[in-house]
Short mmCIF file of C-alpha atoms in Angstrom, two decimals:
data_model
loop_
_atom_site.label_atom_id
_atom_site.label_comp_id
_atom_site.label_asym_id
_atom_site.label_seq_id
_atom_site.Cartn_x
_atom_site.Cartn_y
_atom_site.Cartn_z
CA MET A 114 20.68 134.69 114.99
CA THR A 115 22.16 137.88 116.65
CA ARG A 116 20.99 140.37 119.21
CA ALA A 117 22.26 144.22 118.97
CA ALA A 118 21.59 147.17 120.41
CA VAL A 119 20.45 149.36 117.70
CA TRP A 120 20.43 153.73 118.12
CA THR A 121 17.35 154.75 116.67
CA GLY A 122 18.22 158.76 117.39
CA SER A 123 16.08 158.63 120.27
CA GLY A 124 17.17 155.55 122.29
CA ILE A 125 18.43 152.10 122.14
CA GLU A 126 16.31 149.33 120.84
CA ILE A 127 17.60 145.39 121.03
CA ARG A 128 16.86 143.77 118.09
CA LYS A 129 17.20 140.21 116.72
CA MET A 130 18.39 139.58 113.38
CA GLU A 131 20.12 136.86 111.11
CA LEU A 132 23.63 136.25 110.75
CA PRO A 133 24.43 137.49 107.27
CA ASP A 134 26.28 135.27 104.68
CA LEU A 135 29.76 136.29 104.80
CA ALA A 136 30.83 137.45 101.43
CA ALA A 137 34.68 136.59 100.41
CA GLY A 138 37.10 137.74 102.62
CA GLU A 139 34.66 138.62 105.26
CA THR A 140 35.50 137.50 109.49
CA LEU A 141 32.81 136.79 111.77
CA VAL A 142 33.55 137.73 115.15
CA ARG A 143 31.60 137.32 118.51
CA VAL A 144 32.02 140.45 120.49
CA ARG A 145 33.40 139.34 124.21
CA LEU A 146 33.26 143.05 125.85
CA ALA A 147 33.00 146.55 124.35
CA THR A 148 34.16 149.80 126.11
CA VAL A 149 31.93 153.21 125.72
CA CYS A 150 33.83 155.48 123.73
CA GLY A 151 33.41 159.49 123.78
CA SER A 152 32.29 159.62 120.48
CA ASP A 153 29.55 157.29 120.95
CA LEU A 154 28.52 159.67 123.89
CA HIS A 155 28.83 162.36 121.51
CA THR A 156 26.39 160.77 119.17
CA ILE A 157 23.80 159.56 121.95
CA SER A 158 23.96 163.51 123.01
CA GLY A 159 23.82 165.12 119.54
CA ARG A 160 27.09 166.76 119.31
CA ARG A 161 28.29 164.22 116.42
CA PRO A 162 26.08 163.58 113.59
CA ALA A 163 25.63 159.68 112.71
CA PRO A 164 23.89 157.49 110.21
CA CYS A 165 20.50 156.11 111.82
CA PRO A 166 19.69 153.44 112.69
CA SER A 167 22.99 152.15 113.49
CA ILE A 168 24.66 150.11 115.91
CA LEU A 169 27.50 151.89 117.52
CA GLY A 170 30.44 150.56 119.34
CA HIS A 171 34.16 150.42 117.98
CA GLU A 172 36.23 149.72 120.97
CA ALA A 173 36.00 146.23 121.63
CA VAL A 174 37.68 142.66 122.13
CA GLY A 175 36.13 139.60 120.11
CA GLU A 176 36.88 136.09 119.47
CA VAL A 177 37.13 135.07 115.86
CA VAL A 178 34.36 132.54 114.77
CA VAL A 179 34.88 132.28 111.06
CA ALA A 180 38.18 133.88 109.72
CA GLY A 181 38.04 134.93 105.84
CA ALA A 182 40.67 134.23 103.60
CA GLY A 183 43.95 135.72 104.10
CA VAL A 184 43.16 137.07 107.52
CA ALA A 185 46.00 136.72 109.99
CA ALA A 186 43.80 134.77 112.43
CA ARG A 187 42.19 131.59 113.61
CA ALA A 188 38.80 130.77 114.69
CA GLY A 189 39.32 131.06 118.70
CA ASP A 190 41.97 133.54 118.50
CA ARG A 191 41.07 136.50 120.53
CA ILE A 192 41.42 139.94 118.79
CA VAL A 193 40.91 143.66 118.51
CA TRP A 194 40.39 145.66 115.39
CA ALA A 195 41.06 149.23 114.07
CA VAL A 196 38.08 151.69 113.74
CA THR A 197 38.73 152.26 109.92
CA VAL A 198 38.42 150.46 106.88
CA ALA A 199 40.40 151.50 104.13
CA CYS A 200 40.46 150.85 100.46
CA GLY A 201 43.80 150.98 99.92
CA GLN A 202 43.67 152.28 96.32
CA CYS A 203 42.87 155.89 96.36
CA ALA A 204 45.41 158.74 96.28
CA ARG A 205 45.35 159.28 100.04
CA CYS A 206 45.79 155.36 100.73
CA ARG A 207 48.72 155.42 98.24
CA THR A 208 50.33 158.31 100.39
CA GLY A 209 50.01 156.71 103.60
CA PHE A 210 46.96 158.55 104.89
CA THR A 211 44.49 155.10 105.27
CA ALA A 212 42.90 156.70 108.33
CA LYS A 213 41.63 159.19 106.08
CA CYS A 214 40.98 157.13 103.04
CA GLU A 215 38.48 158.85 100.39
CA PHE A 216 36.32 155.67 100.67
CA VAL A 217 37.05 155.15 104.25
CA ARG A 218 34.20 152.83 106.42
CA LYS A 219 34.13 153.00 110.09
CA PHE A 220 33.17 150.49 112.69
CA GLY A 221 30.07 152.02 114.75
CA HIS A 222 29.57 154.65 111.96
CA GLU A 223 27.58 152.56 109.26
CA PRO A 224 23.79 152.48 108.54
CA PHE A 225 22.03 149.71 110.29
CA ASP A 226 20.04 149.32 107.02
CA GLY A 227 22.80 149.46 104.70
CA ASP A 228 25.17 146.90 103.02
CA TRP A 229 27.10 146.33 106.33
CA PRO A 230 24.65 146.20 109.51
CA LEU A 231 26.93 144.51 111.82
CA SER A 232 29.30 147.07 111.64
CA GLY A 233 29.11 147.98 115.43
CA ALA A 234 30.05 146.44 118.62
CA TYR A 235 27.07 146.78 120.53
CA ALA A 236 26.04 143.66 119.27
CA GLU A 237 26.62 139.72 119.82
CA TYR A 238 28.53 139.46 116.67
CA VAL A 239 30.37 141.75 114.14
CA VAL A 240 31.37 141.55 110.69
CA LEU A 241 35.01 142.28 109.78
CA PRO A 242 35.25 143.37 105.90
CA PRO A 243 38.20 142.51 104.08
CA ASN A 244 41.19 144.68 104.46
CA THR A 245 40.37 145.23 108.12
CA THR A 246 43.51 145.30 110.52
CA ILE A 247 43.32 143.16 113.31
CA ALA A 248 45.89 142.35 116.25
CA ARG A 249 45.93 139.47 118.44
CA VAL A 250 45.61 139.91 122.25
CA PRO A 251 47.99 138.31 124.00
CA ASP A 252 46.90 136.24 127.36
CA THR A 253 48.60 138.68 129.61
CA LEU A 254 45.54 141.26 128.78
CA THR A 255 42.31 141.08 130.02
CA ASP A 256 39.43 142.03 127.87
CA ALA A 257 38.60 145.52 129.82
CA VAL A 258 42.30 146.37 129.46
CA ALA A 259 42.50 145.25 125.75
CA ALA A 260 39.50 146.85 124.26
CA PRO A 261 40.54 150.70 124.43
CA ALA A 262 43.16 149.50 122.15
CA ALA A 263 41.15 149.66 119.37
CA CYS A 264 40.48 153.41 119.88
CA ALA A 265 41.84 155.27 122.64
CA THR A 266 45.11 153.54 122.97
CA ALA A 267 45.79 153.54 119.15
CA THR A 268 44.82 157.11 118.74
CA VAL A 269 47.59 157.79 121.29
CA MET A 270 50.30 155.98 119.31
CA ALA A 271 49.32 158.10 116.46
CA THR A 272 49.46 161.52 118.33
CA LEU A 273 53.31 160.27 119.61
CA ASP A 274 54.21 159.86 116.18
CA ALA A 275 52.74 163.01 115.13
CA ALA A 276 54.66 164.54 118.18
CA GLU A 277 58.04 163.04 116.79
CA THR A 278 60.06 163.44 120.05
CA ILE A 279 58.65 162.88 123.51
CA THR A 280 61.18 164.29 125.73
CA GLY A 281 61.53 167.41 128.39
CA ARG A 282 58.16 168.86 129.44
CA VAL A 283 54.58 167.71 128.21
CA LEU A 284 51.35 168.98 128.87
CA ILE A 285 48.30 166.90 128.53
CA TYR A 286 44.68 168.50 128.65
CA GLY A 287 42.67 166.10 129.29
CA ALA A 288 42.56 163.50 131.75
CA GLY A 289 40.13 161.27 130.17
CA MET A 290 41.22 157.69 128.65
CA LEU A 291 43.10 159.70 125.93
CA GLY A 292 44.91 161.73 128.30
CA ILE A 293 45.90 159.25 131.12
CA THR A 294 47.17 157.15 128.31
CA ALA A 295 49.21 159.71 126.60
CA ALA A 296 50.68 160.53 130.09
CA ALA A 297 51.85 156.87 130.58
CA ALA A 298 53.37 157.00 127.28
CA CYS A 299 55.22 160.19 127.50
CA ALA A 300 56.36 159.01 131.49
CA GLU A 301 57.70 155.56 129.87
CA ALA A 302 59.78 157.58 127.50
CA GLY A 303 61.48 159.74 130.11
CA ALA A 304 59.51 162.73 129.78
CA GLN A 305 58.44 165.04 132.73
CA VAL A 306 54.59 165.09 132.65
CA TYR A 307 51.99 167.04 133.59
CA ILE A 308 48.33 167.32 133.11
CA ASP A 309 45.36 169.65 133.35
CA ASP A 310 41.32 168.66 133.79
CA VAL A 311 38.68 170.44 135.24
CA ASP A 312 37.95 167.26 137.31
CA PRO A 313 39.90 167.04 140.41
CA VAL A 314 39.39 163.47 140.55
CA ARG A 315 40.60 162.72 137.35
CA LEU A 316 43.46 164.58 138.10
CA GLU A 317 44.40 162.45 141.12
CA LEU A 318 43.78 159.45 139.02
CA ALA A 319 46.45 160.84 136.31
CA ARG A 320 49.10 160.60 139.08
CA LYS A 321 48.88 156.99 138.86
CA PHE A 322 49.44 156.87 135.17
CA GLY A 323 52.86 159.06 135.66
CA ALA A 324 51.65 162.68 135.55
CA THR A 325 51.30 165.17 137.77
CA PRO A 326 49.07 168.70 137.94
CA ASP A 327 49.82 171.27 135.55
CA ASN A 328 52.35 173.88 137.17
CA GLY A 329 51.76 176.55 134.85
CA ALA A 330 55.08 176.51 133.42
CA GLN A 331 56.68 176.63 129.71
CA VAL A 332 56.72 173.20 128.09
CA ASP A 333 58.49 171.06 125.21
CA LEU A 334 55.12 169.53 123.83
CA VAL A 335 51.33 169.87 124.58
CA PHE A 336 48.97 167.11 123.66
CA ASP A 337 45.18 168.43 123.71
CA PHE A 338 42.63 165.85 124.02
CA SER A 339 39.95 168.09 125.89
CA GLY A 340 38.92 169.87 122.68
CA SER A 341 38.41 173.06 124.86
CA ALA A 342 39.11 176.06 122.69
CA CYS A 343 40.26 177.80 126.04
CA ALA A 344 42.60 174.82 126.78
CA ILE A 345 43.72 175.11 122.84
CA THR A 346 44.30 179.03 123.28
CA GLY A 347 46.34 178.66 126.39
CA ALA A 348 48.49 176.11 125.06
CA LEU A 349 50.22 178.08 122.19
CA ASP A 350 51.30 180.39 125.23
CA ARG A 351 52.85 177.78 126.99
CA LEU A 352 54.86 176.21 124.34
CA ASP A 353 58.74 177.04 124.58
CA ILE A 354 60.71 177.49 121.72
CA GLY A 355 60.69 174.75 119.07
CA GLY A 356 57.56 173.66 121.12
CA THR A 357 54.70 171.20 119.36
CA LEU A 358 51.01 171.28 119.75
CA VAL A 359 49.31 168.04 118.84
CA LEU A 360 44.97 168.60 118.50
CA ALA A 361 43.12 165.29 119.09
CA GLY A 362 40.35 166.00 121.18
CA SER A 363 38.62 168.82 118.49
CA VAL A 364 36.35 166.20 117.05
CA ALA A 365 33.15 168.06 117.51
CA PRO A 366 32.12 171.62 116.38
CA GLY A 367 33.30 174.36 118.45
CA PRO A 368 34.32 178.06 118.25
CA HIS A 369 36.97 179.17 116.20
CA ILE A 370 40.18 180.46 118.14
CA GLY A 371 42.79 183.12 116.87
CA ILE A 372 46.52 182.33 116.73
CA ASP A 373 49.62 184.97 116.28
CA PRO A 374 51.63 183.74 113.38
CA GLU A 375 54.36 185.61 114.02
CA ASN A 376 54.51 184.32 117.54
CA VAL A 377 54.57 180.79 115.68
CA VAL A 378 57.13 181.78 113.28
CA ARG A 379 59.54 183.48 115.68
CA ARG A 380 59.18 180.82 118.10
CA TRP A 381 59.69 178.19 115.64
CA GLN A 382 56.26 176.45 116.85
CA THR A 383 54.64 173.54 115.36
CA ILE A 384 50.83 172.51 115.52
CA THR A 385 49.46 169.73 114.19
CA GLY A 386 46.20 167.53 114.36
CA VAL A 387 45.54 163.79 114.39
CA HIS A 388 42.40 162.13 113.40
CA ASN A 389 42.05 158.40 113.55
CA TYR A 390 44.98 156.30 113.20
CA GLU A 391 47.19 154.00 111.08
CA PRO A 392 47.19 150.32 110.99
CA HIS A 393 50.63 150.16 112.68
CA HIS A 394 49.38 152.02 115.42
CA LEU A 395 46.88 149.26 116.65
CA THR A 396 49.78 146.77 117.03
CA ARG A 397 51.65 149.40 119.03
CA ALA A 398 48.87 149.91 121.52
CA VAL A 399 48.40 146.20 121.83
CA ASP A 400 52.46 146.14 122.58
CA PHE A 401 51.95 149.25 124.68
CA LEU A 402 49.39 147.74 127.11
CA HIS A 403 51.32 144.39 127.18
CA ARG A 404 54.51 146.22 128.25
CA THR A 405 52.91 148.66 130.73
CA ARG A 406 50.11 146.23 132.42
CA ALA A 407 52.12 145.61 135.45
CA THR A 408 53.33 149.48 135.98
CA TYR A 409 49.75 151.55 135.36
CA PRO A 410 46.37 150.17 136.75
CA TRP A 411 44.61 150.16 133.21
CA SER A 412 41.82 147.56 134.27
CA SER A 413 40.77 149.89 137.21
CA VAL A 414 39.38 152.69 135.11
CA VAL A 415 37.02 150.48 133.11
CA ALA A 416 33.71 149.79 134.97
CA PRO A 417 32.45 146.25 135.08
CA PRO A 418 30.76 145.04 132.19
CA VAL A 419 26.77 145.15 131.95
CA GLU A 420 24.64 142.74 129.55
CA LEU A 421 23.31 144.17 126.19
CA ASP A 422 19.81 144.65 127.58
CA GLU A 423 21.49 147.49 130.11
CA LEU A 424 23.69 149.25 127.52
CA ALA A 425 21.48 152.49 127.46
CA SER A 426 22.12 153.00 131.10
CA GLN A 427 25.87 153.14 130.11
CA PHE A 428 25.45 156.53 128.19
CA THR A 429 25.46 158.10 131.51
CA ALA A 430 28.21 160.36 133.16
CA THR A 431 30.66 157.68 134.47
CA PRO A 432 31.45 157.15 138.27
CA PRO A 433 34.46 159.14 139.89
CA GLY A 434 37.59 157.08 138.93
CA THR A 435 36.41 155.34 136.05
CA LEU A 436 36.86 156.56 132.42
CA ARG A 437 35.04 153.68 130.27
CA MET A 438 31.85 152.15 130.79
CA SER A 439 31.51 148.85 129.17
CA CYS A 440 29.23 145.95 128.01
CA ARG A 441 29.58 142.33 127.60
CA PRO A 442 27.21 141.38 124.55
#
């Protein structure tokens, strides 16, 4: 048997269910710790549509109980796993866009009454389908530090690839988990990093991750993790010649914004978007957290975990200085 926190559309219900018989290639994982991502909050608040009922949660660390055939892990290994599971055969997968697979399935985004009920991390156990990308967690990383690798950190790795070159002056909109992770990554790459956020506490926190408050000057690269139409419009005016704007925070419906195509052309600017990430970004995320574990205070931004029965209390505003709430199923 296993217990799971099921999102009903109006609240969280703790339900018991039998562990399913594993199909060929499936892996059973005991969830050690799951963090509360912004997309989960969007679902709870009604900003993002999601199957209902469902088990939410996709940023997590777990311990392998039964490893499926061909899985690069053994029972007892501590792992993180990618948000998406791709078919590997469709046109998008064949061209390298597995994150946008035509038949993509996503952890924490599947119906509880479907053929994959244990898809979310807010449960004692989760089932990993065949082709799930996993990465082993080194002993040097605690569960709290490693869990965001599965979404926030790996997504940032994808935005770095979209930017191509991380040098010069970088501006980041949004000092949440994505923003401070991007700040740390850009600072490590040698860039001068500026950050902007409406929360002064988060702005101060970002200093510990290599960023300073925005000074209004021209920049070479902008990352938007805020999803704010106002911030995005302002970003275009801030880009210098040859500048790049990477959008990753616009994951919920919002107002349309206008751009001046002539300005983009004459200033050789690039605008690109990132949603989800590719398998190698998960490995890079774990490596990055391991490499910077003594440089940046990753554990300080994740709140101590609560029990599964208290999960509903984690879908409220985070305390000042905290970027992720967490649960230990």
